[in-house]
């Protein structure tokens, strides 16, 4: 080395020392923060990936909190519904107790009515007071708002609906009519027996509720036959109408669970070409495609006709049907619709109603979109909305009753009202509350419970993925620290030696 203006060895030592100092500082930073990515330049791609994972992690944790909040909301609603259920059970007992005429004074009936009035008021109070942070839960506040309800809809319920637009149209297409079970008993006119004097015509009729045996004497009019059968409608579930030369016997309700069974047990020589049993198509035996099943002379043979459930699709989804009821339950729409008698007989489209809002929406996924939202409807459980029962469906004198019709002075009060219809209303109310509680319980157990478990697993996996990218490996970093310290010390010593080398030129100057 004979040049002193440029000390190349010193420059090399300085560069190496700078690099080693930078590596040492980076290692110390990673060890002190616990992160191997502290700024973008450390790993640009890794930084982007880790920030996305952090965002997903925060959103998933928020979704877990939402699910836990939803569980608490439903818990409070369930508490109120449990009390309502108990009150309805007590109300059922009061109805049965008051139905006994003998041995029950007017004062006792009035006392029972006072208890019923108190129960109805308490149910309304629970419906209006059950709340979560001031938001009422059982007064219809979380029920769905509907508009443009078709006149052919007897009743409906929206249990869940998700849509992005301002409204959701619900359309029903009837593909198969709902039918009563029915048989036509043709007598050729009033009953005319050819047997010995005092002989009778005996027939056994069975419906979905039970059976009765009827005996008629010669000369009994068709109107009397029909009225006698109708006397036991509440026992058999059958209604009769005198028409033409015979009597049509039909189930009082619609659907495949309904049936009419006829068995002649004593004919007393009632044998005429005009007499017979026909499949029911109309109010006489002359309708198209009617079939004569048998003459009554065939004793003890049972003939049966079944009803038919409504066939329908709702918003393109094949509905589950029972009688005149049709319902679907999908992730986006959960509704049930009951058509009136007239519309349940007609094939074609029914623009049922429009859902314009409402419902309780819970965000149970990290992504805020319609797929991650769960919508739940909680109906109004006040007495003016519970227990719908339709008396004489399809008739001109059709009447709709609700639970508040059991109050004092109302048509179903226990002192002088219709207790049979009252019990139907209470039974319907119990079924509605039980169904609502079951639906809320299923929401808690399946939707909320499964969602929380799934999200917790997602949190674990997302956190693990983010850790792999961003967290420092202390074993590797401590080894790198030792290496950087040694290289820094070596570079420092090398720089010192490199700076001393030019001094050898002074010996040449002697």
PDB file of N, CA and C in Angstrom, residues 230-326:
ATOM      1  N   UNK A 230    -124.822 -33.942  11.363  1.00  0.00           N
ATOM      2  CA  UNK A 230    -124.156 -32.706  11.761  1.00  0.00           C
ATOM      3  C   UNK A 230    -124.170 -32.495  13.268  1.00  0.00           C
ATOM      4  N   UNK A 231    -125.106 -33.146  13.969  1.00  0.00           N
ATOM      5  CA  UNK A 231    -125.145 -33.039  15.421  1.00  0.00           C
ATOM      6  C   UNK A 231    -123.846 -33.533  16.046  1.00  0.00           C
ATOM      7  N   UNK A 232    -123.199 -34.480  15.370  1.00  0.00           N
ATOM      8  CA  UNK A 232    -121.981 -35.080  15.904  1.00  0.00           C
ATOM      9  C   UNK A 232    -120.727 -34.637  15.147  1.00  0.00           C
ATOM     10  N   UNK A 233    -120.818 -33.490  14.468  1.00  0.00           N
ATOM     11  CA  UNK A 233    -119.673 -33.019  13.673  1.00  0.00           C
ATOM     12  C   UNK A 233    -118.433 -32.807  14.523  1.00  0.00           C
ATOM     13  N   UNK A 234    -118.611 -32.321  15.748  1.00  0.00           N
ATOM     14  CA  UNK A 234    -117.460 -32.075  16.611  1.00  0.00           C
ATOM     15  C   UNK A 234    -116.803 -33.368  17.063  1.00  0.00           C
ATOM     16  N   UNK A 235    -117.543 -34.475  16.969  1.00  0.00           N
ATOM     17  CA  UNK A 235    -117.010 -35.770  17.374  1.00  0.00           C
ATOM     18  C   UNK A 235    -116.381 -36.508  16.203  1.00  0.00           C
ATOM     19  N   UNK A 236    -117.008 -36.394  15.032  1.00  0.00           N
ATOM     20  CA  UNK A 236    -116.532 -37.137  13.862  1.00  0.00           C
ATOM     21  C   UNK A 236    -115.650 -36.323  12.931  1.00  0.00           C
ATOM     22  N   UNK A 237    -115.820 -34.994  12.936  1.00  0.00           N
ATOM     23  CA  UNK A 237    -115.102 -34.170  11.963  1.00  0.00           C
ATOM     24  C   UNK A 237    -115.746 -34.202  10.604  1.00  0.00           C
ATOM     25  N   UNK A 238    -117.027 -34.557  10.532  1.00  0.00           N
ATOM     26  CA  UNK A 238    -117.748 -34.664   9.268  1.00  0.00           C
ATOM     27  C   UNK A 238    -118.928 -33.712   9.253  1.00  0.00           C
ATOM     28  N   UNK A 239    -119.264 -33.212   8.055  1.00  0.00           N
ATOM     29  CA  UNK A 239    -120.444 -32.370   7.874  1.00  0.00           C
ATOM     30  C   UNK A 239    -121.251 -32.955   6.723  1.00  0.00           C
ATOM     31  N   UNK A 240    -122.586 -32.862   6.838  1.00  0.00           N
ATOM     32  CA  UNK A 240    -123.474 -33.449   5.841  1.00  0.00           C
ATOM     33  C   UNK A 240    -124.386 -32.382   5.267  1.00  0.00           C
ATOM     34  N   UNK A 241    -124.750 -32.566   3.993  1.00  0.00           N
ATOM     35  CA  UNK A 241    -125.653 -31.650   3.301  1.00  0.00           C
ATOM     36  C   UNK A 241    -126.632 -32.467   2.470  1.00  0.00           C
ATOM     37  N   UNK A 242    -127.922 -32.203   2.672  1.00  0.00           N
ATOM     38  CA  UNK A 242    -128.946 -32.861   1.854  1.00  0.00           C
ATOM     39  C   UNK A 242    -128.986 -32.185   0.496  1.00  0.00           C
ATOM     40  N   UNK A 243    -128.876 -32.991  -0.556  1.00  0.00           N
ATOM     41  CA  UNK A 243    -128.842 -32.422  -1.892  1.00  0.00           C
ATOM     42  C   UNK A 243    -129.323 -33.453  -2.895  1.00  0.00           C
ATOM     43  N   UNK A 244    -130.173 -33.003  -3.796  1.00  0.00           N
ATOM     44  CA  UNK A 244    -130.674 -33.911  -4.824  1.00  0.00           C
ATOM     45  C   UNK A 244    -131.429 -35.059  -4.202  1.00  0.00           C
ATOM     46  N   UNK A 245    -131.028 -36.273  -4.529  1.00  0.00           N
ATOM     47  CA  UNK A 245    -131.713 -37.472  -4.030  1.00  0.00           C
ATOM     48  C   UNK A 245    -130.927 -38.153  -2.929  1.00  0.00           C
ATOM     49  N   UNK A 246    -129.989 -37.432  -2.315  1.00  0.00           N
ATOM     50  CA  UNK A 246    -129.191 -38.065  -1.278  1.00  0.00           C
ATOM     51  C   UNK A 246    -128.536 -37.058  -0.361  1.00  0.00           C
ATOM     52  N   UNK A 247    -127.505 -37.521   0.319  1.00  0.00           N
ATOM     53  CA  UNK A 247    -126.786 -36.700   1.295  1.00  0.00           C
ATOM     54  C   UNK A 247    -125.291 -36.792   1.001  1.00  0.00           C
ATOM     55  N   UNK A 248    -124.639 -35.639   0.890  1.00  0.00           N
ATOM     56  CA  UNK A 248    -123.181 -35.628   0.744  1.00  0.00           C
ATOM     57  C   UNK A 248    -122.559 -35.499   2.130  1.00  0.00           C
ATOM     58  N   UNK A 249    -121.564 -36.317   2.399  1.00  0.00           N
ATOM     59  CA  UNK A 249    -120.852 -36.295   3.676  1.00  0.00           C
ATOM     60  C   UNK A 249    -119.402 -35.941   3.389  1.00  0.00           C
ATOM     61  N   UNK A 250    -118.944 -34.854   4.005  1.00  0.00           N
ATOM     62  CA  UNK A 250    -117.586 -34.369   3.762  1.00  0.00           C
ATOM     63  C   UNK A 250    -116.856 -34.136   5.072  1.00  0.00           C
ATOM     64  N   UNK A 251    -115.542 -34.167   4.992  1.00  0.00           N
ATOM     65  CA  UNK A 251    -114.748 -33.778   6.161  1.00  0.00           C
ATOM     66  C   UNK A 251    -114.870 -32.275   6.354  1.00  0.00           C
ATOM     67  N   UNK A 252    -114.838 -31.837   7.594  1.00  0.00           N
ATOM     68  CA  UNK A 252    -114.973 -30.405   7.856  1.00  0.00           C
ATOM     69  C   UNK A 252    -113.698 -29.644   7.504  1.00  0.00           C
ATOM     70  N   UNK A 253    -112.566 -30.349   7.472  1.00  0.00           N
ATOM     71  CA  UNK A 253    -111.299 -29.724   7.138  1.00  0.00           C
ATOM     72  C   UNK A 253    -110.773 -30.287   5.817  1.00  0.00           C
ATOM     73  N   UNK A 254    -109.682 -29.672   5.347  1.00  0.00           N
ATOM     74  CA  UNK A 254    -109.073 -30.055   4.075  1.00  0.00           C
ATOM     75  C   UNK A 254    -107.743 -30.764   4.332  1.00  0.00           C
ATOM     76  N   UNK A 255    -107.348 -31.618   3.385  1.00  0.00           N
ATOM     77  CA  UNK A 255    -106.023 -32.207   3.454  1.00  0.00           C
ATOM     78  C   UNK A 255    -106.024 -33.717   3.475  1.00  0.00           C
ATOM     79  N   UNK A 256    -104.831 -34.283   3.289  1.00  0.00           N
ATOM     80  CA  UNK A 256    -104.682 -35.728   3.184  1.00  0.00           C
ATOM     81  C   UNK A 256    -104.886 -36.446   4.507  1.00  0.00           C
ATOM     82  N   UNK A 257    -104.864 -35.710   5.625  1.00  0.00           N
ATOM     83  CA  UNK A 257    -105.136 -36.329   6.921  1.00  0.00           C
ATOM     84  C   UNK A 257    -106.628 -36.543   7.147  1.00  0.00           C
ATOM     85  N   UNK A 258    -107.445 -35.937   6.316  1.00  0.00           N
ATOM     86  CA  UNK A 258    -108.899 -36.052   6.466  1.00  0.00           C
ATOM     87  C   UNK A 258    -109.421 -37.232   5.646  1.00  0.00           C
ATOM     88  N   UNK A 259    -110.488 -37.847   6.137  1.00  0.00           N
ATOM     89  CA  UNK A 259    -111.100 -38.950   5.395  1.00  0.00           C
ATOM     90  C   UNK A 259    -112.558 -39.104   5.807  1.00  0.00           C
ATOM     91  N   UNK A 260    -113.314 -39.734   4.930  1.00  0.00           N
ATOM     92  CA  UNK A 260    -114.694 -40.118   5.208  1.00  0.00           C
ATOM     93  C   UNK A 260    -114.806 -41.616   4.968  1.00  0.00           C
ATOM     94  N   UNK A 261    -115.264 -42.319   5.975  1.00  0.00           N
ATOM     95  CA  UNK A 261    -115.458 -43.757   5.862  1.00  0.00           C
ATOM     96  C   UNK A 261    -116.926 -44.081   6.099  1.00  0.00           C
ATOM     97  N   UNK A 262    -117.510 -44.901   5.211  1.00  0.00           N
ATOM     98  CA  UNK A 262    -118.926 -45.291   5.308  1.00  0.00           C
ATOM     99  C   UNK A 262    -119.014 -46.809   5.334  1.00  0.00           C
ATOM    100  N   UNK A 263    -119.802 -47.306   6.306  1.00  0.00           N
ATOM    101  CA  UNK A 263    -120.031 -48.750   6.393  1.00  0.00           C
ATOM    102  C   UNK A 263    -121.487 -48.987   6.760  1.00  0.00           C
ATOM    103  N   UNK A 264    -122.207 -49.686   5.916  1.00  0.00           N
ATOM    104  CA  UNK A 264    -123.618 -50.009   6.170  1.00  0.00           C
ATOM    105  C   UNK A 264    -123.678 -51.279   7.004  1.00  0.00           C
ATOM    106  N   UNK A 265    -124.266 -51.180   8.206  1.00  0.00           N
ATOM    107  CA  UNK A 265    -124.342 -52.341   9.104  1.00  0.00           C
ATOM    108  C   UNK A 265    -125.738 -52.952   9.154  1.00  0.00           C
ATOM    109  N   UNK A 266    -126.741 -52.224   8.652  1.00  0.00           N
ATOM    110  CA  UNK A 266    -128.088 -52.772   8.600  1.00  0.00           C
ATOM    111  C   UNK A 266    -128.875 -52.066   7.521  1.00  0.00           C
ATOM    112  N   UNK A 267    -129.307 -52.809   6.489  1.00  0.00           N
ATOM    113  CA  UNK A 267    -129.940 -52.132   5.364  1.00  0.00           C
ATOM    114  C   UNK A 267    -131.451 -52.284   5.336  1.00  0.00           C
ATOM    115  N   UNK A 268    -132.017 -53.265   6.068  1.00  0.00           N
ATOM    116  CA  UNK A 268    -133.469 -53.461   6.134  1.00  0.00           C
ATOM    117  C   UNK A 268    -134.069 -53.521   4.740  1.00  0.00           C
ATOM    118  N   UNK A 269    -133.400 -54.267   3.853  1.00  0.00           N
ATOM    119  CA  UNK A 269    -133.898 -54.459   2.490  1.00  0.00           C
ATOM    120  C   UNK A 269    -134.025 -53.157   1.711  1.00  0.00           C
ATOM    121  N   UNK A 270    -133.157 -52.194   2.019  1.00  0.00           N
ATOM    122  CA  UNK A 270    -133.153 -50.961   1.231  1.00  0.00           C
ATOM    123  C   UNK A 270    -132.360 -51.265  -0.035  1.00  0.00           C
ATOM    124  N   UNK A 271    -133.051 -51.640  -1.076  1.00  0.00           N
ATOM    125  CA  UNK A 271    -132.379 -52.119  -2.279  1.00  0.00           C
ATOM    126  C   UNK A 271    -133.120 -51.581  -3.496  1.00  0.00           C
ATOM    127  N   UNK A 272    -132.494 -50.680  -4.177  1.00  0.00           N
ATOM    128  CA  UNK A 272    -133.120 -50.066  -5.334  1.00  0.00           C
ATOM    129  C   UNK A 272    -132.018 -49.642  -6.288  1.00  0.00           C
ATOM    130  N   UNK A 273    -132.284 -49.646  -7.532  1.00  0.00           N
ATOM    131  CA  UNK A 273    -131.273 -49.277  -8.532  1.00  0.00           C
ATOM    132  C   UNK A 273    -130.781 -47.860  -8.344  1.00  0.00           C
ATOM    133  N   UNK A 274    -131.585 -47.018  -7.680  1.00  0.00           N
ATOM    134  CA  UNK A 274    -131.184 -45.622  -7.475  1.00  0.00           C
ATOM    135  C   UNK A 274    -130.282 -45.445  -6.253  1.00  0.00           C
ATOM    136  N   UNK A 275    -130.198 -46.489  -5.443  1.00  0.00           N
ATOM    137  CA  UNK A 275    -129.460 -46.356  -4.191  1.00  0.00           C
ATOM    138  C   UNK A 275    -128.004 -46.766  -4.400  1.00  0.00           C
ATOM    139  N   UNK A 276    -127.101 -46.023  -3.765  1.00  0.00           N
ATOM    140  CA  UNK A 276    -125.699 -46.365  -3.913  1.00  0.00           C
ATOM    141  C   UNK A 276    -124.788 -45.366  -3.242  1.00  0.00           C
ATOM    142  N   UNK A 277    -123.517 -45.635  -3.327  1.00  0.00           N
ATOM    143  CA  UNK A 277    -122.489 -44.815  -2.700  1.00  0.00           C
ATOM    144  C   UNK A 277    -121.553 -44.319  -3.795  1.00  0.00           C
ATOM    145  N   UNK A 278    -121.308 -43.028  -3.820  1.00  0.00           N
ATOM    146  CA  UNK A 278    -120.548 -42.442  -4.920  1.00  0.00           C
ATOM    147  C   UNK A 278    -119.359 -41.635  -4.385  1.00  0.00           C
ATOM    148  N   UNK A 279    -118.285 -41.620  -5.174  1.00  0.00           N
ATOM    149  CA  UNK A 279    -117.202 -40.668  -4.888  1.00  0.00           C
ATOM    150  C   UNK A 279    -117.760 -39.266  -4.997  1.00  0.00           C
ATOM    151  N   UNK A 280    -117.368 -38.429  -4.059  1.00  0.00           N
ATOM    152  CA  UNK A 280    -117.952 -37.091  -4.022  1.00  0.00           C
ATOM    153  C   UNK A 280    -117.245 -36.157  -4.992  1.00  0.00           C
ATOM    154  N   UNK A 281    -118.004 -35.573  -5.911  1.00  0.00           N
ATOM    155  CA  UNK A 281    -117.470 -34.565  -6.823  1.00  0.00           C
ATOM    156  C   UNK A 281    -118.278 -33.285  -6.749  1.00  0.00           C
ATOM    157  N   UNK A 282    -119.522 -33.395  -6.417  1.00  0.00           N
ATOM    158  CA  UNK A 282    -120.384 -32.233  -6.288  1.00  0.00           C
ATOM    159  C   UNK A 282    -121.482 -32.594  -5.304  1.00  0.00           C
ATOM    160  N   UNK A 283    -122.482 -31.774  -5.215  1.00  0.00           N
ATOM    161  CA  UNK A 283    -123.536 -32.003  -4.238  1.00  0.00           C
ATOM    162  C   UNK A 283    -124.571 -32.998  -4.736  1.00  0.00           C
ATOM    163  N   UNK A 284    -124.272 -33.785  -5.736  1.00  0.00           N
ATOM    164  CA  UNK A 284    -125.152 -34.869  -6.182  1.00  0.00           C
ATOM    165  C   UNK A 284    -124.309 -35.933  -6.864  1.00  0.00           C
ATOM    166  N   UNK A 285    -124.951 -36.970  -7.342  1.00  0.00           N
ATOM    167  CA  UNK A 285    -124.218 -38.086  -7.934  1.00  0.00           C
ATOM    168  C   UNK A 285    -124.150 -38.006  -9.440  1.00  0.00           C
ATOM    169  N   UNK A 286    -124.414 -36.837  -9.994  1.00  0.00           N
ATOM    170  CA  UNK A 286    -124.442 -36.721 -11.448  1.00  0.00           C
ATOM    171  C   UNK A 286    -123.249 -35.952 -11.997  1.00  0.00           C
ATOM    172  N   UNK A 287    -122.315 -35.553 -11.109  1.00  0.00           N
ATOM    173  CA  UNK A 287    -121.169 -34.782 -11.574  1.00  0.00           C
ATOM    174  C   UNK A 287    -120.263 -35.637 -12.442  1.00  0.00           C
ATOM    175  N   UNK A 288    -119.438 -34.971 -13.227  1.00  0.00           N
ATOM    176  CA  UNK A 288    -118.551 -35.673 -14.154  1.00  0.00           C
ATOM    177  C   UNK A 288    -117.578 -36.557 -13.374  1.00  0.00           C
ATOM    178  N   UNK A 289    -117.355 -37.751 -13.913  1.00  0.00           N
ATOM    179  CA  UNK A 289    -116.381 -38.694 -13.369  1.00  0.00           C
ATOM    180  C   UNK A 289    -116.764 -39.283 -12.012  1.00  0.00           C
ATOM    181  N   UNK A 290    -118.008 -39.101 -11.576  1.00  0.00           N
ATOM    182  CA  UNK A 290    -118.408 -39.780 -10.339  1.00  0.00           C
ATOM    183  C   UNK A 290    -118.521 -41.269 -10.631  1.00  0.00           C
ATOM    184  N   UNK A 291    -118.259 -42.045  -9.625  1.00  0.00           N
ATOM    185  CA  UNK A 291    -118.275 -43.498  -9.774  1.00  0.00           C
ATOM    186  C   UNK A 291    -119.185 -44.112  -8.729  1.00  0.00           C
ATOM    187  N   UNK A 292    -120.073 -44.945  -9.166  1.00  0.00           N
ATOM    188  CA  UNK A 292    -120.934 -45.635  -8.222  1.00  0.00           C
ATOM    189  C   UNK A 292    -120.114 -46.749  -7.574  1.00  0.00           C
ATOM    190  N   UNK A 293    -119.934 -46.653  -6.278  1.00  0.00           N
ATOM    191  CA  UNK A 293    -119.078 -47.597  -5.586  1.00  0.00           C
ATOM    192  C   UNK A 293    -119.805 -48.903  -5.316  1.00  0.00           C
ATOM    193  N   UNK A 294    -121.007 -48.818  -4.769  1.00  0.00           N
ATOM    194  CA  UNK A 294    -121.718 -50.031  -4.389  1.00  0.00           C
ATOM    195  C   UNK A 294    -123.157 -49.706  -4.056  1.00  0.00           C
ATOM    196  N   UNK A 295    -123.998 -50.664  -4.185  1.00  0.00           N
ATOM    197  CA  UNK A 295    -125.317 -50.539  -3.596  1.00  0.00           C
ATOM    198  C   UNK A 295    -125.200 -50.818  -2.106  1.00  0.00           C
ATOM    199  N   UNK A 296    -126.113 -50.236  -1.341  1.00  0.00           N
ATOM    200  CA  UNK A 296    -126.038 -50.411   0.096  1.00  0.00           C
ATOM    201  C   UNK A 296    -126.258 -51.853   0.528  1.00  0.00           C
ATOM    202  N   UNK A 297    -126.754 -52.676  -0.368  1.00  0.00           N
ATOM    203  CA  UNK A 297    -127.050 -54.051   0.011  1.00  0.00           C
ATOM    204  C   UNK A 297    -125.803 -54.815   0.438  1.00  0.00           C
ATOM    205  N   UNK A 298    -124.615 -54.317   0.038  1.00  0.00           N
ATOM    206  CA  UNK A 298    -123.363 -54.981   0.419  1.00  0.00           C
ATOM    207  C   UNK A 298    -123.026 -54.595   1.851  1.00  0.00           C
ATOM    208  N   UNK A 299    -123.478 -55.385   2.805  1.00  0.00           N
ATOM    209  CA  UNK A 299    -123.325 -55.045   4.218  1.00  0.00           C
ATOM    210  C   UNK A 299    -121.871 -55.154   4.682  1.00  0.00           C
ATOM    211  N   UNK A 300    -121.536 -54.271   5.640  1.00  0.00           N
ATOM    212  CA  UNK A 300    -120.259 -54.324   6.366  1.00  0.00           C
ATOM    213  C   UNK A 300    -119.028 -54.079   5.496  1.00  0.00           C
ATOM    214  N   UNK A 301    -119.223 -53.673   4.261  1.00  0.00           N
ATOM    215  CA  UNK A 301    -118.087 -53.254   3.442  1.00  0.00           C
ATOM    216  C   UNK A 301    -117.786 -51.776   3.727  1.00  0.00           C
ATOM    217  N   UNK A 302    -116.549 -51.490   3.982  1.00  0.00           N
ATOM    218  CA  UNK A 302    -116.164 -50.105   4.291  1.00  0.00           C
ATOM    219  C   UNK A 302    -115.663 -49.423   3.028  1.00  0.00           C
ATOM    220  N   UNK A 303    -116.157 -48.208   2.802  1.00  0.00           N
ATOM    221  CA  UNK A 303    -115.716 -47.398   1.669  1.00  0.00           C
ATOM    222  C   UNK A 303    -115.160 -46.095   2.207  1.00  0.00           C
ATOM    223  N   UNK A 304    -114.029 -45.714   1.694  1.00  0.00           N
ATOM    224  CA  UNK A 304    -113.312 -44.569   2.254  1.00  0.00           C
ATOM    225  C   UNK A 304    -112.839 -43.637   1.139  1.00  0.00           C
ATOM    226  N   UNK A 305    -112.907 -42.344   1.424  1.00  0.00           N
ATOM    227  CA  UNK A 305    -112.370 -41.336   0.513  1.00  0.00           C
ATOM    228  C   UNK A 305    -111.443 -40.429   1.303  1.00  0.00           C
ATOM    229  N   UNK A 306    -110.310 -40.091   0.723  1.00  0.00           N
ATOM    230  CA  UNK A 306    -109.312 -39.246   1.389  1.00  0.00           C
ATOM    231  C   UNK A 306    -109.352 -37.830   0.847  1.00  0.00           C
ATOM    232  N   UNK A 307    -108.971 -36.884   1.703  1.00  0.00           N
ATOM    233  CA  UNK A 307    -108.825 -35.498   1.272  1.00  0.00           C
ATOM    234  C   UNK A 307    -107.509 -35.306   0.536  1.00  0.00           C
ATOM    235  N   UNK A 308    -107.226 -34.074   0.175  1.00  0.00           N
ATOM    236  CA  UNK A 308    -106.029 -33.783  -0.609  1.00  0.00           C
ATOM    237  C   UNK A 308    -105.414 -32.475  -0.132  1.00  0.00           C
ATOM    238  N   UNK A 309    -104.089 -32.492   0.059  1.00  0.00           N
ATOM    239  CA  UNK A 309    -103.375 -31.284   0.470  1.00  0.00           C
ATOM    240  C   UNK A 309    -103.213 -30.337  -0.706  1.00  0.00           C
ATOM    241  N   UNK A 310    -103.088 -29.075  -0.370  1.00  0.00           N
ATOM    242  CA  UNK A 310    -102.785 -28.066  -1.374  1.00  0.00           C
ATOM    243  C   UNK A 310    -101.409 -28.336  -1.972  1.00  0.00           C
ATOM    244  N   UNK A 311    -101.284 -28.206  -3.288  1.00  0.00           N
ATOM    245  CA  UNK A 311     -99.978 -28.266  -3.932  1.00  0.00           C
ATOM    246  C   UNK A 311     -99.601 -26.861  -4.374  1.00  0.00           C
ATOM    247  N   UNK A 312     -98.398 -26.409  -4.023  1.00  0.00           N
ATOM    248  CA  UNK A 312     -98.048 -25.021  -4.327  1.00  0.00           C
ATOM    249  C   UNK A 312     -96.544 -24.833  -4.354  1.00  0.00           C
ATOM    250  N   UNK A 313     -96.139 -23.774  -5.020  1.00  0.00           N
ATOM    251  CA  UNK A 313     -94.762 -23.280  -4.931  1.00  0.00           C
ATOM    252  C   UNK A 313     -94.820 -21.844  -4.421  1.00  0.00           C
ATOM    253  N   UNK A 314     -93.842 -21.477  -3.621  1.00  0.00           N
ATOM    254  CA  UNK A 314     -93.741 -20.111  -3.104  1.00  0.00           C
ATOM    255  C   UNK A 314     -92.405 -19.544  -3.549  1.00  0.00           C
ATOM    256  N   UNK A 315     -92.462 -18.499  -4.358  1.00  0.00           N
ATOM    257  CA  UNK A 315     -91.252 -17.882  -4.923  1.00  0.00           C
ATOM    258  C   UNK A 315     -90.361 -18.931  -5.585  1.00  0.00           C
ATOM    259  N   UNK A 316     -91.013 -19.855  -6.310  1.00  0.00           N
ATOM    260  CA  UNK A 316     -90.286 -20.853  -7.077  1.00  0.00           C
ATOM    261  C   UNK A 316     -89.821 -22.057  -6.299  1.00  0.00           C
ATOM    262  N   UNK A 317     -90.082 -22.100  -4.984  1.00  0.00           N
ATOM    263  CA  UNK A 317     -89.659 -23.229  -4.151  1.00  0.00           C
ATOM    264  C   UNK A 317     -90.886 -24.081  -3.837  1.00  0.00           C
ATOM    265  N   UNK A 318     -90.764 -25.379  -4.042  1.00  0.00           N
ATOM    266  CA  UNK A 318     -91.881 -26.273  -3.748  1.00  0.00           C
ATOM    267  C   UNK A 318     -92.217 -26.218  -2.270  1.00  0.00           C
ATOM    268  N   UNK A 319     -93.479 -25.949  -1.979  1.00  0.00           N
ATOM    269  CA  UNK A 319     -93.908 -25.735  -0.603  1.00  0.00           C
ATOM    270  C   UNK A 319     -94.287 -27.047   0.067  1.00  0.00           C
ATOM    271  N   UNK A 320     -94.114 -27.082   1.374  1.00  0.00           N
ATOM    272  CA  UNK A 320     -94.644 -28.159   2.200  1.00  0.00           C
ATOM    273  C   UNK A 320     -96.076 -27.802   2.550  1.00  0.00           C
ATOM    274  N   UNK A 321     -97.012 -28.721   2.292  1.00  0.00           N
ATOM    275  CA  UNK A 321     -98.423 -28.388   2.431  1.00  0.00           C
ATOM    276  C   UNK A 321     -99.111 -29.276   3.446  1.00  0.00           C
ATOM    277  N   UNK A 322    -100.154 -28.709   4.051  1.00  0.00           N
ATOM    278  CA  UNK A 322    -101.027 -29.442   4.957  1.00  0.00           C
ATOM    279  C   UNK A 322    -102.399 -28.805   4.875  1.00  0.00           C
ATOM    280  N   UNK A 323    -103.317 -29.487   4.238  1.00  0.00           N
ATOM    281  CA  UNK A 323    -104.633 -28.894   4.036  1.00  0.00           C
ATOM    282  C   UNK A 323    -104.546 -27.692   3.123  1.00  0.00           C
ATOM    283  N   UNK A 324    -105.007 -26.537   3.614  1.00  0.00           N
ATOM    284  CA  UNK A 324    -104.944 -25.297   2.843  1.00  0.00           C
ATOM    285  C   UNK A 324    -103.708 -24.468   3.174  1.00  0.00           C
ATOM    286  N   UNK A 325    -102.803 -25.045   3.957  1.00  0.00           N
ATOM    287  CA  UNK A 325    -101.582 -24.348   4.369  1.00  0.00           C
ATOM    288  C   UNK A 325    -100.426 -24.727   3.450  1.00  0.00           C
ATOM    289  N   UNK A 326     -99.593 -23.749   3.135  1.00  0.00           N
ATOM    290  CA  UNK A 326     -98.368 -23.989   2.364  1.00  0.00           C
ATOM    291  C   UNK A 326     -97.243 -23.190   3.017  1.00  0.00           C
TER     292      UNK A 326
END
